[in-house]
Coordinates of C-alpha atoms in Angstrom, one line a residue:
X1 CA 49.6 86.3 126.3
X2 CA 46.0 86.0 125.1
X3 CA 47.2 87.0 121.6
X4 CA 49.7 84.2 121.6
X5 CA 47.0 81.7 122.7
X6 CA 44.7 83.0 120.0
X7 CA 47.5 82.7 117.4
X8 CA 48.1 79.1 118.5
X9 CA 44.4 78.2 118.3
X10 CA 44.2 79.9 114.9
X11 CA 47.2 78.0 113.5
X12 CA 45.8 74.7 115.1
X13 CA 42.5 75.4 113.4
X14 CA 44.2 76.0 110.1
X15 CA 46.3 72.9 110.5
X16 CA 43.2 70.9 111.2
X17 CA 41.5 72.2 108.1
X18 CA 44.5 71.6 106.0
X19 CA 44.8 68.0 107.3
X20 CA 41.1 67.5 106.5
X21 CA 41.6 68.8 103.0
X22 CA 44.6 66.6 102.4
X23 CA 42.6 63.5 103.7
X24 CA 39.8 64.4 101.3
X25 CA 42.2 64.8 98.4
X26 CA 44.1 61.6 99.3
X27 CA 40.7 59.8 99.5
X28 CA 40.2 60.6 95.9
X29 CA 43.7 59.5 94.9
X30 CA 44.4 56.5 97.2
X31 CA 42.9 53.1 96.9
X32 CA 40.4 52.0 99.6
X33 CA 42.0 49.7 102.2
X34 CA 38.8 47.8 103.3
X35 CA 35.9 46.2 101.4
X36 CA 37.8 46.5 98.2
X37 CA 38.8 44.4 95.1
X38 CA 41.1 41.4 95.6
X39 CA 44.4 41.1 93.9
X40 CA 43.7 37.6 92.6
X41 CA 44.8 37.7 89.0
X42 CA 48.0 35.7 88.5
X43 CA 50.7 36.6 86.0
X44 CA 49.7 33.8 83.6
X45 CA 46.1 35.0 83.7
X46 CA 47.0 38.6 83.1
X47 CA 49.3 37.6 80.1
X48 CA 46.7 35.3 78.5
X49 CA 43.9 37.8 79.0
X50 CA 46.2 40.4 77.3
X51 CA 46.9 38.0 74.5
X52 CA 43.4 36.7 73.8
X53 CA 40.9 38.4 76.1
X54 CA 39.5 41.1 73.8
X55 CA 39.7 39.1 70.6
X56 CA 36.1 38.7 69.7
X57 CA 33.4 39.9 67.2
X58 CA 35.5 42.6 65.5
X59 CA 38.1 40.2 64.1
X60 CA 36.1 37.0 63.9
X61 CA 32.8 38.4 62.6
X62 CA 33.2 42.1 61.7
X63 CA 36.1 41.4 59.3
X64 CA 33.6 40.1 56.8
X65 CA 32.2 43.6 56.3
X66 CA 35.6 45.1 56.0
X67 CA 36.7 42.5 53.4
X68 CA 33.6 43.2 51.2
X69 CA 34.1 47.0 51.3
X70 CA 37.9 47.3 51.4
X71 CA 39.1 44.2 49.5
X72 CA 42.0 42.0 50.6
X73 CA 44.6 44.8 50.3
X74 CA 42.4 47.4 51.8
X75 CA 41.6 45.3 54.9
X76 CA 45.3 44.5 55.4
X77 CA 46.3 48.2 55.2
X78 CA 43.5 49.3 57.4
X79 CA 44.1 46.7 60.2
X80 CA 47.9 47.4 60.0
X81 CA 47.5 51.2 60.5
X82 CA 45.0 50.9 63.3
X83 CA 47.1 48.1 64.8
X84 CA 50.0 50.6 65.0
X85 CA 47.7 53.2 66.7
X86 CA 46.5 50.5 69.1
X87 CA 50.1 49.6 70.1
X88 CA 51.0 53.2 70.8
X89 CA 47.9 53.5 73.0
X90 CA 48.8 50.4 74.9
X91 CA 52.5 51.4 75.6
X92 CA 51.3 54.8 76.8
X93 CA 48.8 53.0 79.2
X94 CA 51.5 50.6 80.2
X95 CA 53.8 53.3 81.3
X96 CA 51.2 54.9 83.6
X97 CA 49.8 51.5 84.8
X98 CA 53.3 50.1 85.8
X99 CA 54.1 53.3 87.7
X100 CA 50.8 53.5 89.5
X101 CA 48.8 50.3 89.3
X102 CA 45.8 51.6 91.2
X103 CA 42.2 50.3 91.3
X104 CA 40.6 53.3 89.6
X105 CA 41.3 52.4 85.9
X106 CA 42.0 55.0 83.2
X107 CA 39.6 57.5 84.8
X108 CA 41.9 57.6 87.8
X109 CA 44.9 58.6 85.6
X110 CA 42.8 61.3 83.9
X111 CA 41.7 62.7 87.3
X112 CA 45.2 62.7 88.7
X113 CA 47.1 64.0 85.6
X114 CA 44.6 66.2 83.8
X115 CA 41.5 67.4 85.6
X116 CA 38.8 65.7 87.8
X117 CA 36.2 66.7 85.2
X118 CA 38.2 64.9 82.5
X119 CA 38.4 61.8 84.7
X120 CA 34.7 61.9 85.4
X121 CA 33.9 62.2 81.6
X122 CA 36.3 59.4 80.7
X123 CA 35.0 57.1 83.4
X124 CA 31.4 57.4 82.4
X125 CA 32.3 57.3 78.7
X126 CA 34.2 54.0 79.3
X127 CA 31.3 52.7 81.3
X128 CA 28.9 53.5 78.5
X129 CA 31.1 51.6 76.1
X130 CA 30.9 48.5 78.2
X131 CA 27.2 48.8 78.8
X132 CA 26.9 48.5 75.0
X133 CA 29.6 46.1 74.1
X134 CA 28.5 43.3 76.4
X135 CA 25.0 43.0 74.7
X136 CA 26.8 43.4 71.4
X137 CA 28.8 40.2 72.0
X138 CA 25.7 38.4 73.3
X139 CA 24.0 39.5 70.1
X140 CA 26.9 38.1 68.0
X141 CA 26.6 34.8 69.9
X142 CA 22.9 34.7 68.8
X143 CA 24.0 35.3 65.2
X144 CA 26.5 32.4 65.5
X145 CA 23.9 30.1 67.0
X146 CA 21.5 30.8 64.1
X147 CA 24.0 29.3 61.7
X148 CA 22.7 25.9 63.0
X149 CA 19.0 26.6 63.7
X150 CA 16.5 29.4 63.6
X151 CA 13.7 27.3 65.1
X152 CA 14.5 28.3 68.7
X153 CA 13.5 31.9 69.4
X154 CA 16.7 34.0 69.7
X155 CA 15.4 35.6 73.0
X156 CA 15.8 32.1 74.6
X157 CA 19.5 32.0 73.7
X158 CA 20.0 35.6 74.9
X159 CA 18.6 34.7 78.4
X160 CA 20.9 31.6 78.6
X161 CA 24.0 33.6 77.6
X162 CA 23.3 36.5 80.0
X163 CA 22.8 34.0 82.9
X164 CA 26.0 32.2 82.0
X165 CA 28.3 35.3 82.1
X166 CA 26.5 36.8 85.1
X167 CA 27.2 33.5 87.1
X168 CA 30.9 33.5 86.2
X169 CA 31.4 37.1 87.3
X170 CA 29.5 36.6 90.5
X171 CA 31.9 33.9 91.6
X172 CA 34.8 36.3 92.1
X173 CA 38.0 37.3 90.4
X174 CA 39.8 34.0 91.0
X175 CA 37.1 32.0 89.2
X176 CA 36.8 34.7 86.5
X177 CA 40.6 34.8 86.0
X178 CA 40.9 31.0 85.8
X179 CA 38.0 30.6 83.4
X180 CA 39.1 33.5 81.2
X181 CA 42.6 32.1 81.2
X182 CA 41.2 28.9 79.6
X183 CA 38.8 30.7 77.4
X184 CA 41.7 32.9 76.1
X185 CA 43.9 29.8 75.7
X186 CA 41.2 28.2 73.5
X187 CA 41.0 31.5 71.5
X188 CA 44.8 31.6 71.0
X189 CA 45.0 27.9 69.9
X190 CA 41.9 28.4 67.7
X191 CA 43.3 31.5 66.0
X192 CA 46.7 29.8 65.4
X193 CA 44.7 26.8 63.9
X194 CA 42.6 29.0 61.7
X195 CA 45.7 30.8 60.4
X196 CA 47.4 27.5 59.6
X197 CA 44.2 26.2 58.0
X198 CA 43.9 29.3 55.9
X199 CA 47.5 29.0 54.6
X200 CA 47.1 25.3 53.9
X201 CA 43.8 25.9 52.0
X202 CA 45.5 28.7 50.0
X203 CA 48.5 26.5 49.1
X204 CA 46.2 23.7 47.7
X205 CA 45.7 21.5 50.8
X206 CA 42.0 21.3 50.3
X207 CA 39.6 18.6 48.9
X208 CA 39.8 20.2 45.4
X209 CA 43.6 20.4 45.5
X210 CA 43.1 23.9 44.2
X211 CA 46.0 26.3 44.8
X212 CA 44.4 29.7 45.4
X213 CA 47.6 31.8 45.7
X214 CA 46.7 35.5 45.3
X215 CA 43.7 34.7 43.1
X216 CA 41.3 36.8 45.1
X217 CA 43.6 39.7 44.9
X218 CA 42.9 40.0 41.2
X219 CA 39.9 41.8 39.6
X220 CA 37.0 41.7 40.4
X221 CA 37.7 40.5 43.9
X222 CA 40.7 42.7 44.6
X223 CA 43.2 44.0 45.5
X224 CA 41.0 46.9 46.7
X225 CA 37.2 46.9 47.2
X226 CA 34.7 49.6 46.6
X227 CA 32.0 51.2 48.7
X228 CA 29.0 53.4 47.8
X229 CA 29.9 53.5 44.1
X230 CA 26.2 54.0 43.1
X231 CA 26.1 57.1 45.3
X232 CA 29.5 58.8 44.5
X233 CA 29.7 57.7 40.8
X234 CA 33.5 57.8 41.0
X235 CA 35.4 54.5 41.0
X236 CA 38.5 55.9 42.6
X237 CA 36.6 57.7 45.3
X238 CA 34.6 54.5 46.0
X239 CA 37.9 52.6 46.4
X240 CA 39.1 55.2 48.9
X241 CA 35.8 55.0 50.8
X242 CA 36.1 51.3 50.9
X243 CA 39.5 51.6 52.5
X244 CA 38.4 54.2 54.9
X245 CA 35.5 52.0 56.1
X246 CA 38.1 49.3 57.0
X247 CA 39.6 51.8 59.5
X248 CA 36.3 52.1 61.4
X249 CA 35.9 48.3 61.4
X250 CA 39.5 47.8 62.5
X251 CA 39.0 50.4 65.3
X252 CA 36.1 48.3 66.5
X253 CA 38.1 45.1 66.3
X254 CA 41.1 46.5 68.4
X255 CA 39.0 48.3 71.0
X256 CA 39.0 46.3 74.2
X257 CA 42.8 45.7 74.1
X258 CA 43.0 48.4 76.8
X259 CA 41.2 46.2 79.3
X260 CA 44.6 45.5 80.8
X261 CA 44.5 49.0 82.3
X262 CA 41.4 47.9 84.3
X263 CA 42.8 44.6 85.5
X264 CA 45.9 46.2 87.1
X265 CA 43.7 46.8 90.2
X266 CA 43.3 43.0 90.7
X267 CA 46.7 41.9 89.4
X268 CA 49.4 40.3 91.5
X269 CA 52.8 42.0 91.3
X270 CA 51.5 44.5 88.7
X271 CA 54.8 46.4 88.3
X272 CA 56.4 43.2 86.8
X273 CA 53.4 41.6 85.1
X274 CA 51.8 44.6 83.4
X275 CA 54.8 45.5 81.2
X276 CA 55.1 41.9 80.2
X277 CA 51.4 41.8 79.2
X278 CA 51.8 45.1 77.3
X279 CA 54.8 43.8 75.3
X280 CA 52.9 40.7 74.3
X281 CA 50.1 42.9 72.9
X282 CA 52.4 43.7 70.0
X283 CA 52.8 40.0 69.2
X284 CA 49.0 39.6 69.3
X285 CA 48.4 42.5 67.0
X286 CA 50.9 41.3 64.3
X287 CA 50.0 37.6 64.4
X288 CA 46.3 37.5 65.2
X289 CA 44.9 40.7 63.7
X290 CA 47.1 41.5 60.8
X291 CA 47.9 37.9 60.1
X292 CA 44.2 37.0 60.4
X293 CA 42.9 39.5 57.9
X294 CA 45.8 38.7 55.5
X295 CA 44.8 35.0 55.5
X296 CA 41.1 35.9 55.2
X297 CA 41.9 38.0 52.1
X298 CA 43.7 34.9 50.5
X299 CA 40.9 32.3 51.0
X300 CA 37.6 34.3 50.7
X301 CA 36.6 36.4 47.7
X302 CA 35.1 39.7 48.8
X303 CA 32.3 39.2 46.3
X304 CA 31.0 36.1 48.1
X305 CA 27.3 36.5 49.1
X306 CA 27.7 34.5 52.3
X307 CA 29.9 37.1 54.1
X308 CA 28.3 38.8 57.1
X309 CA 27.7 42.4 56.1
X310 CA 26.0 44.5 58.8
X311 CA 22.4 45.5 58.0
X312 CA 22.2 43.3 54.9
X313 CA 22.9 39.6 55.5
X314 CA 20.0 37.2 56.0
X315 CA 19.5 35.4 59.3
X316 CA 21.6 32.3 59.4
X317 CA 24.3 33.6 57.1
X318 CA 27.7 32.3 58.1
X319 CA 28.8 34.8 60.7
X320 CA 32.6 34.5 60.1
X321 CA 34.7 34.6 57.0
X322 CA 36.6 31.5 58.3
X323 CA 33.3 29.5 58.2
X324 CA 32.7 30.7 54.6
X325 CA 36.3 29.7 53.7
X326 CA 35.8 26.1 54.8
X327 CA 32.5 25.8 52.9
X328 CA 34.0 27.2 49.7
X329 CA 37.0 24.8 50.0
X330 CA 34.5 21.9 50.3
X331 CA 35.7 20.8 53.8
X332 CA 32.8 19.1 55.5
X333 CA 32.0 19.3 59.3
X334 CA 34.9 21.6 60.0
X335 CA 32.7 24.6 59.5
X336 CA 30.6 23.4 62.4
X337 CA 33.7 23.0 64.6
X338 CA 34.8 26.5 63.7
X339 CA 31.4 27.9 64.4
X340 CA 31.4 26.3 67.9
X341 CA 34.8 27.8 68.7
X342 CA 33.6 31.2 67.5
X343 CA 30.7 30.9 69.9
X344 CA 33.4 30.4 72.7
X345 CA 35.1 33.5 71.3
X346 CA 32.2 35.8 71.6
X347 CA 31.0 34.4 75.0
X348 CA 34.5 34.9 76.4
X349 CA 34.5 38.5 75.1
X350 CA 31.1 39.1 76.7
X351 CA 32.3 37.6 79.9
X352 CA 35.4 39.9 80.1
X353 CA 33.2 42.9 79.0
X354 CA 30.9 42.4 81.9
X355 CA 33.8 42.1 84.3
X356 CA 35.4 45.4 83.0
X357 CA 32.0 47.2 83.0
X358 CA 31.4 46.3 86.7
X359 CA 35.0 47.3 87.7
X360 CA 34.7 50.6 85.8
X361 CA 31.5 51.5 87.7
X362 CA 33.1 50.5 91.0
X363 CA 36.1 52.7 90.2
X364 CA 33.8 55.7 89.6
X365 CA 32.0 55.0 92.9
X366 CA 35.2 54.9 95.0
X367 CA 36.2 58.2 93.4
X368 CA 32.8 59.7 94.4
X369 CA 31.8 60.0 90.8
X370 CA 29.0 57.5 90.9
X371 CA 26.4 56.6 93.6
X372 CA 28.2 55.2 96.7
X373 CA 26.0 52.0 96.6
X374 CA 28.3 50.8 93.8
X375 CA 31.3 50.8 96.2
X376 CA 29.9 47.7 97.9
X377 CA 31.7 44.4 97.4
X378 CA 31.0 40.9 98.7
X379 CA 33.4 38.7 100.6
X380 CA 34.9 37.5 97.3
X381 CA 35.7 41.0 96.3
X382 CA 32.9 41.2 93.6
X383 CA 31.3 44.7 93.3
X384 CA 27.8 43.1 93.1
X385 CA 25.6 46.2 92.8
X386 CA 27.8 47.4 89.9
X387 CA 27.6 43.9 88.4
X388 CA 23.8 43.8 88.7
X389 CA 23.4 47.2 86.9
X390 CA 25.8 46.2 84.0
X391 CA 23.9 42.9 83.6
X392 CA 20.6 44.7 83.5
X393 CA 21.9 46.6 80.4
X394 CA 22.4 43.3 78.6
X395 CA 18.6 43.5 78.0
X396 CA 19.5 45.8 75.1
X397 CA 20.2 42.6 73.2
X398 CA 16.5 41.9 72.9
X399 CA 16.4 44.6 70.2
X400 CA 17.3 41.8 67.8
X401 CA 13.9 40.2 68.4
X402 CA 12.3 42.9 66.3
X403 CA 15.3 43.9 64.1
X404 CA 17.7 41.4 62.7
X405 CA 20.9 40.4 64.5
X406 CA 22.9 41.9 61.6
X407 CA 21.2 45.4 61.9
X408 CA 21.6 45.5 65.6
X409 CA 25.2 44.4 65.2
X410 CA 25.8 47.5 63.0
X411 CA 24.3 49.8 65.6
X412 CA 26.4 48.4 68.4
X413 CA 29.6 48.6 66.2
X414 CA 29.0 52.3 65.7
X415 CA 28.4 53.0 69.4
X416 CA 31.3 50.9 70.7
X417 CA 33.8 52.2 68.2
X418 CA 32.9 55.8 69.1
X419 CA 33.0 55.3 72.9
X420 CA 36.2 53.3 72.5
X421 CA 37.9 55.8 70.3
X422 CA 37.2 58.6 72.8
X423 CA 38.8 56.3 75.5
X424 CA 41.9 55.9 73.5
X425 CA 42.2 59.6 72.9
X426 CA 41.8 60.3 76.6
X427 CA 44.5 57.6 77.5
X428 CA 46.9 59.3 75.1
X429 CA 46.3 62.8 76.5
X430 CA 46.6 61.6 80.1
X431 CA 49.9 60.0 79.2
X432 CA 51.1 63.2 77.5
X433 CA 50.2 65.1 80.7
X434 CA 51.9 62.4 82.8
X435 CA 55.2 62.8 80.8
X436 CA 55.0 66.6 81.1
X437 CA 54.3 66.5 84.8
X438 CA 57.4 64.2 85.3
X439 CA 59.6 66.7 83.4
X440 CA 58.1 69.7 85.3
X441 CA 58.8 68.1 88.6
X442 CA 62.4 67.0 87.7
X443 CA 61.7 63.2 87.5
X444 CA 63.3 61.2 84.8
X445 CA 61.3 58.6 82.8
X446 CA 64.4 56.4 82.9
X447 CA 63.5 55.7 86.6
X448 CA 60.0 54.3 85.7
X449 CA 59.2 50.6 86.0
X450 CA 58.3 50.6 82.3
X451 CA 59.4 53.3 79.8
X452 CA 57.3 53.5 76.7
X453 CA 59.2 53.8 73.4
X454 CA 58.6 56.5 70.7
X455 CA 57.5 59.1 73.2
X456 CA 56.1 61.8 73.2
X457 CA 55.5 61.5 69.4
X458 CA 53.8 58.1 69.7
X459 CA 51.0 59.4 72.0
X460 CA 50.5 62.5 69.9
X461 CA 50.3 60.4 66.7
X462 CA 47.8 58.0 68.2
X463 CA 45.7 60.9 69.6
X464 CA 45.5 62.7 66.3
X465 CA 45.0 59.6 64.2
X466 CA 42.1 58.3 66.4
X467 CA 40.5 61.8 66.4
X468 CA 40.5 61.9 62.5
X469 CA 39.0 58.4 62.2
X470 CA 36.4 59.2 64.8
X471 CA 35.2 62.4 63.2
X472 CA 34.9 60.9 59.7
X473 CA 33.8 57.3 60.7
X474 CA 30.1 58.0 60.0
X475 CA 30.6 59.3 56.5
X476 CA 28.3 56.7 55.0
X477 CA 25.3 57.9 57.1
X478 CA 25.0 60.8 54.7
X479 CA 24.8 58.7 51.5
X480 CA 21.8 58.7 51.9
X481 CA 21.2 60.2 55.3
X482 CA 19.9 57.5 57.8
X483 CA 18.9 58.6 61.2
X484 CA 19.6 55.5 63.2
X485 CA 23.2 55.1 61.8
X486 CA 23.9 58.8 62.3
X487 CA 22.8 58.8 65.9
X488 CA 24.8 55.6 66.8
X489 CA 27.9 56.9 65.0
X490 CA 28.1 60.3 66.7
X491 CA 26.0 60.3 69.9
X492 CA 29.2 59.5 71.9
X493 CA 30.8 62.9 71.1
X494 CA 28.2 65.2 72.6
X495 CA 27.7 62.7 75.5
X496 CA 31.4 63.0 76.5
X497 CA 31.3 66.9 76.2
X498 CA 28.1 66.9 78.4
X499 CA 29.8 64.8 81.1
X500 CA 32.9 66.9 81.0
X501 CA 31.3 70.3 80.8
X502 CA 28.6 69.5 83.3
X503 CA 31.1 68.3 86.0
X504 CA 33.4 71.2 85.3
X505 CA 30.6 73.8 85.7
X506 CA 29.0 72.2 88.8
X507 CA 32.3 71.7 90.7
X508 CA 34.3 74.6 89.2
X509 CA 37.3 72.4 88.5
X510 CA 40.3 73.5 86.4
X511 CA 43.1 71.7 84.6
X512 CA 45.8 70.8 87.2
X513 CA 49.1 72.8 86.8
X514 CA 51.9 70.5 85.8
X515 CA 54.0 71.3 88.9
X516 CA 51.0 70.4 91.1
X517 CA 50.1 67.1 89.5
X518 CA 50.2 64.4 92.3
X519 CA 52.7 61.7 91.3
X520 CA 53.1 60.3 94.8
X521 CA 49.8 59.7 96.7
X522 CA 48.9 56.1 97.0
X523 CA 52.3 54.9 95.5
X524 CA 53.8 53.9 98.9
X525 CA 50.9 51.6 99.7
X526 CA 51.2 49.9 96.3
X527 CA 55.0 49.6 96.8
X528 CA 54.5 48.0 100.2
X529 CA 51.8 45.6 98.9
X530 CA 54.1 44.5 96.1
X531 CA 57.1 44.0 98.5
X532 CA 54.9 41.8 100.7
X533 CA 53.8 39.7 97.6
X534 CA 57.4 39.3 96.5
X535 CA 58.5 38.3 100.0
X536 CA 55.6 35.7 100.2
X537 CA 56.6 34.2 96.9
X538 CA 60.2 33.9 98.0
X539 CA 59.1 32.3 101.2
X540 CA 57.4 29.5 99.2
X541 CA 60.9 28.4 98.1
X542 CA 62.3 27.8 94.6
X543 CA 59.9 26.9 91.8
X544 CA 60.2 23.5 90.0
X545 CA 61.1 23.3 86.3
X546 CA 57.5 22.5 85.5
X547 CA 56.2 25.5 87.3
X548 CA 58.7 27.8 85.6
X549 CA 57.8 26.4 82.2
X550 CA 54.1 26.9 83.0
X551 CA 54.8 30.5 84.1
X552 CA 56.7 31.3 81.0
X553 CA 53.8 30.0 78.8

């Protein structure tokens, strides 16, 4: 009898321990139910942020460097290739995000589908990227301002810009989403206008009535550029190095596109809206990025001295090839209008960067991979301790008080592209593991809310391509060897390994077997939340024609 009682107590004790372990594991996988982010981003805001949110310094300013080194054909080929890689990364992310739109960002997928150590390293790597890219965009805003005047100390502008984006982010996701919707709308309209302007200038619609055609694709301006000719003493190798440098620049330009993966935690009806946003990314890549650099190659000669080349241009140089184009065409005043819209571009990018950085730190905290103080949110759902820390890192921008904006821009480009490239590779590998786990557990990808095309080859191609670009992106730091460029080009790689290895050694984690990958936890709560949202929308009654048109836009 006593043996039976002892057995019951023992089994009860084991059941209690098992329950406790399951709760602890679920706590890592499920979203918190209280004091959490608010799902306040509407469908139109998500779509517009996807379309124009991350378009910033890489395309509008950094393309000048790529044009000088790669020439008009080189920059077109470079941006097209990296655009393909970017699209493959985005559809991989879209498949995971539509299936499980949780509030933990990419790191949550890496933790769940690969290994907690992998998720830890990815989360901190992505945070490091946003701690750098926000001051980079503020620095770019300073370079744009100096087109008009250098009388005001650049540090004054930096303080104003930092206060501006901090204030917007502090007001909550609804205010952020609405402002970023209008900022992104201005970006999209401006980009379309710049593309049309470039085509009109090229076809002779300029004050000189001069039809450019493909003039700048001829020698000595094109079709390919050359880079480091004095060092390699081989014209063909210099042309290849010029093309290769455009890949690094294009990587920097496209990085940030993946921010949709972070916004899913605050998106309304994410299962429907995220796939739509991902699909529109393809349109954005083809029209804005590839179309943009094609037009730039038509209307600006790569040999023009006014192009912004990192580390070399004098303060006050036109920060964007589009501004150079209007000056060359003899169009007065328009260069100032374009410069003003470019200022909106970079401030909008800085605004969304600060938002993503604070949400990434919050996501790490709720997973227990960052100090718990960063889990705190205010009544508007703003993770204010995380926001304060990310804003504090904006002080890095004051480096440009002693070094030029152009040199600091070059350092930031190296850092951001390295951290961003590692993020892309981790997203692709997490997706590969996700697909393998589905297969191992007998689940069909056909049942997913969004099924990414070209898989699994697409994710493998993007992973390998990004790895090759990342390894060789700092080739110019050895010709001749420069310490600052070498460190900023490659510091991200050992940092990631340190995060991954340190966590793995301390917590003794291992790669999760495919048949044990958790594809279920937290999904029911998200399903129920989505059902409530759809029911609430139906209860509001049919939408008017005007509302339906607005939604489609």
